[in-house]
Coordinates of C-alpha atoms in Angstrom, one line a residue:
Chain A
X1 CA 0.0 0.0 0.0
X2 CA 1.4 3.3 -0.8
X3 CA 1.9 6.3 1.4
X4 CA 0.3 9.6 0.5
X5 CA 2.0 12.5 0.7
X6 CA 1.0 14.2 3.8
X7 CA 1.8 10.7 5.8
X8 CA 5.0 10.8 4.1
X9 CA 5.8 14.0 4.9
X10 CA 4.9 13.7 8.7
X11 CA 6.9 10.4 9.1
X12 CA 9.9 12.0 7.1
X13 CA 10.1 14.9 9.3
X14 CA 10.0 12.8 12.4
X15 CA 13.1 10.7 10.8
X16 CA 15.1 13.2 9.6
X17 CA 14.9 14.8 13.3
X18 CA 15.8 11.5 14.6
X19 CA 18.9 10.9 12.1
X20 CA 20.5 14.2 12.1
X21 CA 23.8 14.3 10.4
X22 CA 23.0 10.8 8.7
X23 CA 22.9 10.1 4.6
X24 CA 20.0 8.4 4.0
X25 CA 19.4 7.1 0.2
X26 CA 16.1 8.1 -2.0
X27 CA 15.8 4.5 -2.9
X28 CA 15.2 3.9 1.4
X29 CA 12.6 6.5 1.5
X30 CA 11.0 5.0 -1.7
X31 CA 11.1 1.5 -0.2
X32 CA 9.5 2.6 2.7
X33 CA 6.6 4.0 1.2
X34 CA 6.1 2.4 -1.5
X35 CA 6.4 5.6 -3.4
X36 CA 8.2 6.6 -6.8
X37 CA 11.8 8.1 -6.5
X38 CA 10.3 11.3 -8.0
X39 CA 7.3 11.1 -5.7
X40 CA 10.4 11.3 -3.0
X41 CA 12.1 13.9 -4.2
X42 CA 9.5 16.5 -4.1
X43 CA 8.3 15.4 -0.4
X44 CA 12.3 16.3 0.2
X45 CA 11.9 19.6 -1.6
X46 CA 9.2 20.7 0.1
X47 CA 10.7 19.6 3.5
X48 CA 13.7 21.5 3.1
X49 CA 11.6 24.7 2.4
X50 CA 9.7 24.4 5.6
X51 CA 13.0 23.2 7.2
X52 CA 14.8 26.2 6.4
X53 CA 11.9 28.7 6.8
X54 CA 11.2 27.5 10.5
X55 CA 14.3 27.1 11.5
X56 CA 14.4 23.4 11.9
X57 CA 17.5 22.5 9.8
X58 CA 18.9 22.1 6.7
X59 CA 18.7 19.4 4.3
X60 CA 22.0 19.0 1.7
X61 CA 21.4 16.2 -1.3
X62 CA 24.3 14.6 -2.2
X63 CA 24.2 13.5 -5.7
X64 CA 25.3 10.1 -7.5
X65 CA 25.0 6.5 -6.6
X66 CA 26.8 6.7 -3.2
X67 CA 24.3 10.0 -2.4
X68 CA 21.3 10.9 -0.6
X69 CA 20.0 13.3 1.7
X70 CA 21.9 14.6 4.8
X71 CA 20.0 16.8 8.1
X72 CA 21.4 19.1 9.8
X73 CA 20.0 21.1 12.8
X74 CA 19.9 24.6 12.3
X75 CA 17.8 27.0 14.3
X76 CA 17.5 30.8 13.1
X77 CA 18.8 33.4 15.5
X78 CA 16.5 35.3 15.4
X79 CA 13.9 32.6 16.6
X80 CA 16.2 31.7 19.6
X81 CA 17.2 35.1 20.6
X82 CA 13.8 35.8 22.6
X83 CA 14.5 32.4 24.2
X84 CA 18.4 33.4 25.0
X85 CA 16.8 36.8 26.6
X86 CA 14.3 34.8 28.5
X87 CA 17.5 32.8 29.9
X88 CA 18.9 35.6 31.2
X89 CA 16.3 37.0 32.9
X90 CA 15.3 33.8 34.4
X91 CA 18.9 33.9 35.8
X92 CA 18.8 36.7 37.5
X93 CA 16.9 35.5 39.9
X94 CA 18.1 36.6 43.4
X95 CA 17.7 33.7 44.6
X96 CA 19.9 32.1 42.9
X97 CA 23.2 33.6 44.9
X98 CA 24.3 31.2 47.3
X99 CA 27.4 32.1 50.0
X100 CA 30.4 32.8 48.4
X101 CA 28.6 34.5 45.3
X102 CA 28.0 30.6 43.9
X103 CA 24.8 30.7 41.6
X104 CA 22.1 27.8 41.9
X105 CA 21.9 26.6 38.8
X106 CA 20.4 23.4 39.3
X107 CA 17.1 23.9 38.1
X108 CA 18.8 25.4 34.5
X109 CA 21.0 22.6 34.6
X110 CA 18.2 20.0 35.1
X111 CA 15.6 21.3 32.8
X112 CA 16.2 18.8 29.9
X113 CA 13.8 20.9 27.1
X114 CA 16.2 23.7 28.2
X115 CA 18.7 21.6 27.8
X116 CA 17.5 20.5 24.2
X117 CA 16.9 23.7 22.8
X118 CA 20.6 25.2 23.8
X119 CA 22.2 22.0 22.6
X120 CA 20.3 22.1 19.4
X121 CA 21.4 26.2 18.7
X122 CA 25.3 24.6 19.4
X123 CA 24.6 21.7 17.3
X124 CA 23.3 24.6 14.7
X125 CA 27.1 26.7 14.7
X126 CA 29.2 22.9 14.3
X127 CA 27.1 20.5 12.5
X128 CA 28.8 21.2 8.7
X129 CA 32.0 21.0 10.9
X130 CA 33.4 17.6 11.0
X131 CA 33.1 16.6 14.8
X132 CA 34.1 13.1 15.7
X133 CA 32.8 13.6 19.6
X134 CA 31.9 15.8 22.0
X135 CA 33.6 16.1 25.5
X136 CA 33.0 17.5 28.5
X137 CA 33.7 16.7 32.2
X138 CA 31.5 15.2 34.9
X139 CA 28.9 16.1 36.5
X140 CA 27.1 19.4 35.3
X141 CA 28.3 20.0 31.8
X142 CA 26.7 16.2 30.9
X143 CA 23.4 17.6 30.2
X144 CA 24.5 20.2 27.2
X145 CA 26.9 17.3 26.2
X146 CA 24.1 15.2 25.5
X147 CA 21.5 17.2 23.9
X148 CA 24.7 19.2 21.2
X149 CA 25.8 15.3 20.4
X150 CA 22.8 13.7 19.6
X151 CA 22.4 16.8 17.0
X152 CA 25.7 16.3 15.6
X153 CA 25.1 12.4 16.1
X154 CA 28.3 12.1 17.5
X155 CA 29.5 10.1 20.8
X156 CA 29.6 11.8 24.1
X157 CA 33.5 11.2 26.2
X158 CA 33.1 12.6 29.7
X159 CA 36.5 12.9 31.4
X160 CA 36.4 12.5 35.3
X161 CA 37.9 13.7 37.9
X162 CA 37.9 10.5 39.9
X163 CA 38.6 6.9 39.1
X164 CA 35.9 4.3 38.7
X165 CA 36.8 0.4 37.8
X166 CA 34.4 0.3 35.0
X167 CA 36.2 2.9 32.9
X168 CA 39.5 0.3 32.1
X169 CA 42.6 1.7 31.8
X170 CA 42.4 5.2 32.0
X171 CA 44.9 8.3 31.2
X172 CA 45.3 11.1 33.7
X173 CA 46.8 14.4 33.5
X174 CA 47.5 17.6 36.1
X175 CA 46.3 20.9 35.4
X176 CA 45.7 24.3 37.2
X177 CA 42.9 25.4 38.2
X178 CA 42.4 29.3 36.3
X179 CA 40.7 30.8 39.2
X180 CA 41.7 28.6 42.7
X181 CA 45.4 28.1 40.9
X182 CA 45.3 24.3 42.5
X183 CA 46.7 21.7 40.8
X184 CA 44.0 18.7 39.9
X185 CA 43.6 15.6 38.3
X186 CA 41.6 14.5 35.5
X187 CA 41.2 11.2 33.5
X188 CA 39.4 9.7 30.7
X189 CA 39.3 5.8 29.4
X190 CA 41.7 5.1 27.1
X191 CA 39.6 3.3 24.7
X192 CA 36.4 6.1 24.7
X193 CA 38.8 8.4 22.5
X194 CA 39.9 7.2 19.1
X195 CA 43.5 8.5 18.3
X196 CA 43.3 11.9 16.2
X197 CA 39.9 12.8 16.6
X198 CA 38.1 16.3 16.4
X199 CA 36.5 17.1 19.8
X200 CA 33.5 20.2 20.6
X201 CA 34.1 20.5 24.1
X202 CA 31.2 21.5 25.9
X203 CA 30.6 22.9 29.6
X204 CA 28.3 24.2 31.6
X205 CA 30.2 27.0 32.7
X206 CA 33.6 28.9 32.3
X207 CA 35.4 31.3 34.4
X208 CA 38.9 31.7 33.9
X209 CA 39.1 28.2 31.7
X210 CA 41.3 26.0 33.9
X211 CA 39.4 23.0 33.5
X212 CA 38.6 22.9 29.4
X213 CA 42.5 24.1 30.1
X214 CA 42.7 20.7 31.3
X215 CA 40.6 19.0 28.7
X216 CA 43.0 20.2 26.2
X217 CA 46.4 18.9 27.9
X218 CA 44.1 15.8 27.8
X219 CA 43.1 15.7 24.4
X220 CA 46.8 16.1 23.1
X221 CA 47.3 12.3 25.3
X222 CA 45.0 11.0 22.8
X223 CA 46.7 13.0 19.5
X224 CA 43.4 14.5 19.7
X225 CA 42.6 17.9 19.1
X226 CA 39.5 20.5 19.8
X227 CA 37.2 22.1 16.8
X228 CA 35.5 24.1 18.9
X229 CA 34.4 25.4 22.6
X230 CA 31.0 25.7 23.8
X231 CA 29.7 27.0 27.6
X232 CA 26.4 27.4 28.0
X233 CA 27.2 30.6 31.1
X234 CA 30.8 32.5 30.5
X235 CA 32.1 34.8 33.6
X236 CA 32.9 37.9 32.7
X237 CA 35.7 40.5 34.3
X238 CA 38.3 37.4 34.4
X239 CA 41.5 38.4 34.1
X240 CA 44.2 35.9 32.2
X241 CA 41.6 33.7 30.5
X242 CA 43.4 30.6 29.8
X243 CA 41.5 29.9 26.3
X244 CA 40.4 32.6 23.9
X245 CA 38.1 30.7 21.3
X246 CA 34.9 29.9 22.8
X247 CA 31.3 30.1 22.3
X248 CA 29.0 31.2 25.0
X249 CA 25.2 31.5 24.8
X250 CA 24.9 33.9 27.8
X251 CA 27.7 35.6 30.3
X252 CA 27.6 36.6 33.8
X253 CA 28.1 40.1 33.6
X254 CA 28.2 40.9 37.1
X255 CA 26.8 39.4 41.0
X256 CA 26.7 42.0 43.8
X257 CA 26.5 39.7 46.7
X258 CA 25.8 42.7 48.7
X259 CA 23.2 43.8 47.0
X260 CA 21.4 40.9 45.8
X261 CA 21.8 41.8 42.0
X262 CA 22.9 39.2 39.5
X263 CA 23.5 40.4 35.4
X264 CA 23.2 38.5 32.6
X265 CA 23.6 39.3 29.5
X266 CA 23.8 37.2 26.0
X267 CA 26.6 35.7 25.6
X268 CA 29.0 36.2 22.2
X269 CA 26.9 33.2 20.6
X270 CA 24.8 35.7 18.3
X271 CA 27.9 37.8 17.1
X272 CA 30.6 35.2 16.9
X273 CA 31.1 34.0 13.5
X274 CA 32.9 30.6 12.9
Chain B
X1 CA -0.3 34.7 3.9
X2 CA -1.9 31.2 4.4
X3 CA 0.3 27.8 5.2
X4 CA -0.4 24.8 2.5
X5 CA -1.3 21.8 4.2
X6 CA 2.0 20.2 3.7
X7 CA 3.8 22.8 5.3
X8 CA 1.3 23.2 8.3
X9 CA 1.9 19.1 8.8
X10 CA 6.0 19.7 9.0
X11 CA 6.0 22.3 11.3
X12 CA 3.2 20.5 13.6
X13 CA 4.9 17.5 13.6
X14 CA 8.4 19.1 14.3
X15 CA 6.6 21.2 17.2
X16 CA 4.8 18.3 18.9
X17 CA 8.2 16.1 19.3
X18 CA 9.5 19.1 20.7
X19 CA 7.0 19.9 23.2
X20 CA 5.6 16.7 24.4
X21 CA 3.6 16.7 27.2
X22 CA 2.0 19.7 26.8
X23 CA -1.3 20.7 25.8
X24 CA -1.4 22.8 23.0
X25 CA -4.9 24.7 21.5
X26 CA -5.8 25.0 18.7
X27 CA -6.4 28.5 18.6
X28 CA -2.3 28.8 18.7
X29 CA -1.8 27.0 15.8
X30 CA -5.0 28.6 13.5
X31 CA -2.8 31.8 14.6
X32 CA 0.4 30.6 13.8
X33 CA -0.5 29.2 10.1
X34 CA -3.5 31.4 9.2
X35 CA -5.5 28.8 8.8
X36 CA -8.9 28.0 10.1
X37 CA -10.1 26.3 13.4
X38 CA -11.4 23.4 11.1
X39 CA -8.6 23.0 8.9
X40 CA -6.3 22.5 11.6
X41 CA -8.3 19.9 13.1
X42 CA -8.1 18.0 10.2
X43 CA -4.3 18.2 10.4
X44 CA -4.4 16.9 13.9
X45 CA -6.3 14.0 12.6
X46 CA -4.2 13.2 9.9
X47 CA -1.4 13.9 12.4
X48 CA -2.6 11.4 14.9
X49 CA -3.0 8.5 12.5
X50 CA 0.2 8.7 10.8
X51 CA 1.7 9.2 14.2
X52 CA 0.3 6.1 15.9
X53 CA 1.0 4.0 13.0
X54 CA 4.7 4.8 12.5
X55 CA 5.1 4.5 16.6
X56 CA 6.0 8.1 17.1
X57 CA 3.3 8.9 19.4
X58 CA -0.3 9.6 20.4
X59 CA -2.3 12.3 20.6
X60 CA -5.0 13.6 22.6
X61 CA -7.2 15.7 22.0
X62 CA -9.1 17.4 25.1
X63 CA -12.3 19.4 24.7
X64 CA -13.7 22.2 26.3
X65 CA -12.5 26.0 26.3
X66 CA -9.6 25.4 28.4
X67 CA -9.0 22.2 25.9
X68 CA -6.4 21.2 23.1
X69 CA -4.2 19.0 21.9
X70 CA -1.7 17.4 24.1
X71 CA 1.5 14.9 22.6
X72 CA 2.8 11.9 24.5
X73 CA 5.6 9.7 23.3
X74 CA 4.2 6.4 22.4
X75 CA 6.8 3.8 20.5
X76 CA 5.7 0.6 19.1
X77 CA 6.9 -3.0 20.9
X78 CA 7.9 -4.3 17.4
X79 CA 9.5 -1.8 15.9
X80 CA 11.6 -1.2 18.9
X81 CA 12.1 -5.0 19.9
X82 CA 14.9 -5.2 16.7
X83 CA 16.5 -2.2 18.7
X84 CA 16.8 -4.0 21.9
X85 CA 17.7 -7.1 20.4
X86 CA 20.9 -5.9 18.7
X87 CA 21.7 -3.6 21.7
X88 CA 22.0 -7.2 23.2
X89 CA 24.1 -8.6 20.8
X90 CA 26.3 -5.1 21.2
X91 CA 26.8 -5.8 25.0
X92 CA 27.9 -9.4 24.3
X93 CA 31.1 -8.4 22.9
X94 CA 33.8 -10.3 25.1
X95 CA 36.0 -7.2 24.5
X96 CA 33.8 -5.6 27.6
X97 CA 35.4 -7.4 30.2
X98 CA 37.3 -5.7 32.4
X99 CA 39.1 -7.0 35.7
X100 CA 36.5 -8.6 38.3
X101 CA 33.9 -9.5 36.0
X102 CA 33.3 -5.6 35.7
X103 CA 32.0 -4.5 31.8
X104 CA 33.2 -1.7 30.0
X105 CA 29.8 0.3 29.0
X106 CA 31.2 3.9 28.6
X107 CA 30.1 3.6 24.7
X108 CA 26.7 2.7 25.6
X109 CA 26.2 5.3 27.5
X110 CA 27.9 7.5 25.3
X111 CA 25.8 7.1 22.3
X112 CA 23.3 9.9 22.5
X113 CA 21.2 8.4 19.8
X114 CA 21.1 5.0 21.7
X115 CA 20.2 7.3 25.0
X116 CA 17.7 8.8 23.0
X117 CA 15.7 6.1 22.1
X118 CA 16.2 4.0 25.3
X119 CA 14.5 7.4 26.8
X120 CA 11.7 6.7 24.0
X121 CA 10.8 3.9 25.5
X122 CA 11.0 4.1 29.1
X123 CA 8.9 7.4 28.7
X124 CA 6.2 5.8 26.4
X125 CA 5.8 3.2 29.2
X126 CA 4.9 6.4 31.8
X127 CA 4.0 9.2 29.9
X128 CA 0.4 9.0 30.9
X129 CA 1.2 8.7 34.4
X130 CA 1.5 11.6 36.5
X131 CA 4.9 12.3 37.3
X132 CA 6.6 15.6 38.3
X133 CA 10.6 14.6 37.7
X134 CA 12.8 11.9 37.0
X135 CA 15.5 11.2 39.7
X136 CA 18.7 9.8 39.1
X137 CA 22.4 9.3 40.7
X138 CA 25.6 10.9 39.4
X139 CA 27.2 10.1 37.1
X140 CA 26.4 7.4 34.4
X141 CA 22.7 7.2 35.3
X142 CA 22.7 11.1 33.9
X143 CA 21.9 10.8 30.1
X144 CA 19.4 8.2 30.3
X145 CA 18.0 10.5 32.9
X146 CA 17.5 13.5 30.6
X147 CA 16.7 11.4 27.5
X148 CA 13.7 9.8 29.4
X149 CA 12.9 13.3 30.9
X150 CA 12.7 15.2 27.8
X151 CA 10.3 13.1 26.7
X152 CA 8.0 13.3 29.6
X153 CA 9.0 17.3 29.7
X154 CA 9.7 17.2 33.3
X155 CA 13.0 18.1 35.5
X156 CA 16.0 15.9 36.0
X157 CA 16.7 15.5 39.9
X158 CA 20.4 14.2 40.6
X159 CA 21.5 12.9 43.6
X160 CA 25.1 13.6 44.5
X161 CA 27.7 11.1 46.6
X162 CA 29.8 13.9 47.5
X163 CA 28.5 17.6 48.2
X164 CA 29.3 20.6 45.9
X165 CA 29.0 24.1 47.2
X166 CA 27.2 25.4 43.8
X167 CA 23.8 23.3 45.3
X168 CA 22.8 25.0 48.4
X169 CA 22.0 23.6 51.4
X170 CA 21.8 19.3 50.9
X171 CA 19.5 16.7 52.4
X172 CA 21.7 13.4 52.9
X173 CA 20.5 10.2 53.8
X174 CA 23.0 6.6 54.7
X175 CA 22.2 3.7 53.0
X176 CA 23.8 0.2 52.2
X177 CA 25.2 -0.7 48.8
X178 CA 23.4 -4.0 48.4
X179 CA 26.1 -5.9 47.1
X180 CA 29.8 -4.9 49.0
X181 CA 27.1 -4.3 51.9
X182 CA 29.1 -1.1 53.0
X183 CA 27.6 2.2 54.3
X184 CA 27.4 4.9 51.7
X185 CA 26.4 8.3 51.9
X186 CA 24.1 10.3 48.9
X187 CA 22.6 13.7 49.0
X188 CA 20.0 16.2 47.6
X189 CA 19.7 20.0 46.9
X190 CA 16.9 20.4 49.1
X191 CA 15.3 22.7 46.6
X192 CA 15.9 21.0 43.9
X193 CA 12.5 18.6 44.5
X194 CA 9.3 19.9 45.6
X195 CA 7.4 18.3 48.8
X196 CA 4.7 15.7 47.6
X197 CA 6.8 15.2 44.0
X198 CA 6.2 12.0 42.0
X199 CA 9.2 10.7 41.0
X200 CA 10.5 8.5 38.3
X201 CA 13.7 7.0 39.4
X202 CA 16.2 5.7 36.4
X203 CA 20.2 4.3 36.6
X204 CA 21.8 2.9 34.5
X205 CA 22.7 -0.4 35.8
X206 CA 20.5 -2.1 39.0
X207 CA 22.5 -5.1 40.6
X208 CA 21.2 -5.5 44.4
X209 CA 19.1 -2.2 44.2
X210 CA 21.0 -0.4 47.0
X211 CA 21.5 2.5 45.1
X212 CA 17.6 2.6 44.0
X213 CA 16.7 1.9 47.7
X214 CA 19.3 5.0 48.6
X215 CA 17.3 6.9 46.1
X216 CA 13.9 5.8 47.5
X217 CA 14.6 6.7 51.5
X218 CA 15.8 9.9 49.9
X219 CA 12.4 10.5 48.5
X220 CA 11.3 10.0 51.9
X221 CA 12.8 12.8 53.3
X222 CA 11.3 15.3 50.9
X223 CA 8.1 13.6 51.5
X224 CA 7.5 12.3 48.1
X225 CA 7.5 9.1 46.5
X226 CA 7.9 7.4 43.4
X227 CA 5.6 6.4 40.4
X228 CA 7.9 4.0 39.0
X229 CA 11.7 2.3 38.9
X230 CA 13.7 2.0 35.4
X231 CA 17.0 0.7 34.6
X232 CA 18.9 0.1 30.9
X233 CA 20.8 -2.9 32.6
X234 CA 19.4 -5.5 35.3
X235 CA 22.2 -8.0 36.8
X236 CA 20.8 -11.4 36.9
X237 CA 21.2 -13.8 39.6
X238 CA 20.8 -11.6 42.3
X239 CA 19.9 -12.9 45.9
X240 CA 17.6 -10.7 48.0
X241 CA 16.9 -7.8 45.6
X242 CA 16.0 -4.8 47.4
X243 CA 13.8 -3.3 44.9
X244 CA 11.2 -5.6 43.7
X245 CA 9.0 -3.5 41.1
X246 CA 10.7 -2.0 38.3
X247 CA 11.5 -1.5 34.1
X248 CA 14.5 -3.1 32.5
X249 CA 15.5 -2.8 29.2
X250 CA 18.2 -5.3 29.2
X251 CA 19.6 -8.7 32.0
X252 CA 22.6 -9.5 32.3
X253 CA 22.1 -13.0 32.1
X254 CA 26.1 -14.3 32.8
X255 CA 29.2 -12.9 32.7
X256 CA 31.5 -15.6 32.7
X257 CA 35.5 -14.1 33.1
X258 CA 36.8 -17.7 32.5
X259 CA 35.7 -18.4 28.9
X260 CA 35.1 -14.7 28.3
X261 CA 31.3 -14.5 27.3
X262 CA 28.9 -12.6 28.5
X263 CA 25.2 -13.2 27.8
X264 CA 22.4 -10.9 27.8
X265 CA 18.9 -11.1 27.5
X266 CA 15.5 -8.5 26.7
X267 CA 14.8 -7.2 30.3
X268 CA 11.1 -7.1 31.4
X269 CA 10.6 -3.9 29.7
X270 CA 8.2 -5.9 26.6
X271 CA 6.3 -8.0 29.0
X272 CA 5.6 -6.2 32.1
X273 CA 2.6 -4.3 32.1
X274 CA 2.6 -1.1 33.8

């Protein structure tokens, strides 16, 4: 029984979402709907308008034999700016300041649609870039991690800062702390890294940049090097910054623990070309 | 200017996968496409059939002024039990073993896309349930976590072993690891979970269910409860579980480190009702 278009079109969309980053063949659409390759064709033309035009993603044909169709997630700024704005405000919550001028961010941290949505506008600046994984280090930059690799549909490494017996042999490296200039550990399982790949590191947040300092020295262990940096929060007035590339979608601008005032303000995400 | 049909049916379906959970009226979408009150419902109809046939997931449709549309994840048993099947077959590979019968499962975990659609599932089973978060236990628990949550759009709750100042002030609890039969120690941002909260508590591995029992007198303490239990990996063989009612995706049937095999078997997740 063949499909008509409109059930095609719904299922397509659902399966290009769930196979980003994946070449998937005309003739496999075709099959599965018992439709003509021509019939195909036009469903994918008419995706990739609506695609493009809401801000979904992008959908590249690669012609010949060995060719298909490719998605890539990429969100329009200017839908994802109200939401980055929203962010900020909903940071500057008083509440949030803990002793010590810490920040609860739990609640951003554990809100997995948040999550999604900034994880799908990273996804958006590195999908055409070739990533082989994305790495980050445990616990809270796990979240973003997750939601930016399953849009690139590449593998997750987290490096740790402690040793578990399930991880095999593991390498470790030193490295200072920017901000607390303490020297600290950090290790990563020898076989989750393939030799020479090309890492997005991703982190929940970044003050002075000790610890994606650290990531770094680690990917070097591994002949691996780093295509990009991504923080969801950035701190601003920090003097020495140990990495200069980076992508942040919003930056602490400034927290007066004495007057209960935290600003926020987007981050470079918006103006940063890469 | 008007939406076609076809391009009302994209956007719709890219919009409900990415607000599950959520009721929608119809009103907001007559708005967003220009299009009529009865045209739309006939998209939801469409919609709906196309999306319980193909697995992707049910809609309902509540009436009334304050009504709408709402979308819950709903997968298919058969087309996922291929999934599970090979995801078997992936965690027999002998090259897992690591010293004291431990497996290597960071590439399991890793894989966003296999998180993904584990989440799929396990929130398909309780998406029509009332539940208010999902609760799991740093670290590898984490992803499955927020694949499961995002799904049922609810917050991810994660219990700590070790307290971090950036969480405010903690609730901890003792409990016994089931299997070494030692005295841990786990903890909670006490605002991080609201008094009376239904929980959905989900690891990645369950061996005695100390952990899960940890998790559960946890609960206590913030005077809520939980509405279900679900783990990727049960360990088989297990004398005097602890936790009696819960999802598994996968058992461990043997690990055997003389002859290097390891067998593993569809968990209860097909044929326990919920």
């Amino acid at each position: 029984m063949g499909w008509k278009r409109s059930e095609r079109l719904i299922d397509m969309t659902n399966y290009f979402i769930e196979h980003p980053n994946t070449l998937i063949s005309l003739p496999f659409f075709s099959e599965r709907y018992g439709a003509a390759k021509s019939s195909v064709s036009e469903d994918i033309s008419i995706l990739k308008d609506t695609f493009e035009r809401q801000g979904i993603g992008k959908l590249v044909t690669i012609p010949g034999a060995a060719g298909g169709v490719k998605f890539y997630v990429k969100v329009k700024d200017e839908l994802v700016k109200p939401f980055v704005e929203e962010l900020c405000q909903f940071i500057e919550n008083p509440n949030r300041l803990l002793p010590g001028g810490y920040l609860y961010m739990a609640d951003i941290i554990g809100n997995p649609v948040l999550m999604d949505q900034v994880g799908r506008m990273l996804a958006s600046k590195f999908a055409e870039r070739s990533i082989d994984a994305v790495m980050t280090v445990a616990t809270k930059g796990i979240p973003l991690a997750y939601a930016t690799a399953k849009y690139l549909n590449v593998p997750v490494v987290i490096v740790r800062r402690d040793y578990k017996i399930t991880e095999g042999p593991t390498v470790s490296i030193n490295y200072v702390s920017g901000s607390s200039k303490r020297i600290q550990t950090m290790l990563l399982a020898k076989r989750s890294l393939k030799e020479g790949a090309k890492v997005l590191i991703v982190d929940d947040f970044m003050k002075a940049g000790g610890t994606i300092n650290g990531m770094i020295s680690l990917l070097k262990e591994f002949n691996a090097d780093y295509e990009g940096i991504a923080v969801l929060v950035e701190a601003n007035d920090v003097e020495n910054r140990l990495v200069d590339e980076y992508t942040s979608i919003v930056k602490l601008q400034n927290v007066d623990v004495h007057n209960e005032t935290i600003t926020v303000r987007e981050g470079n995400y918006f103006t940063k070309g890469e």
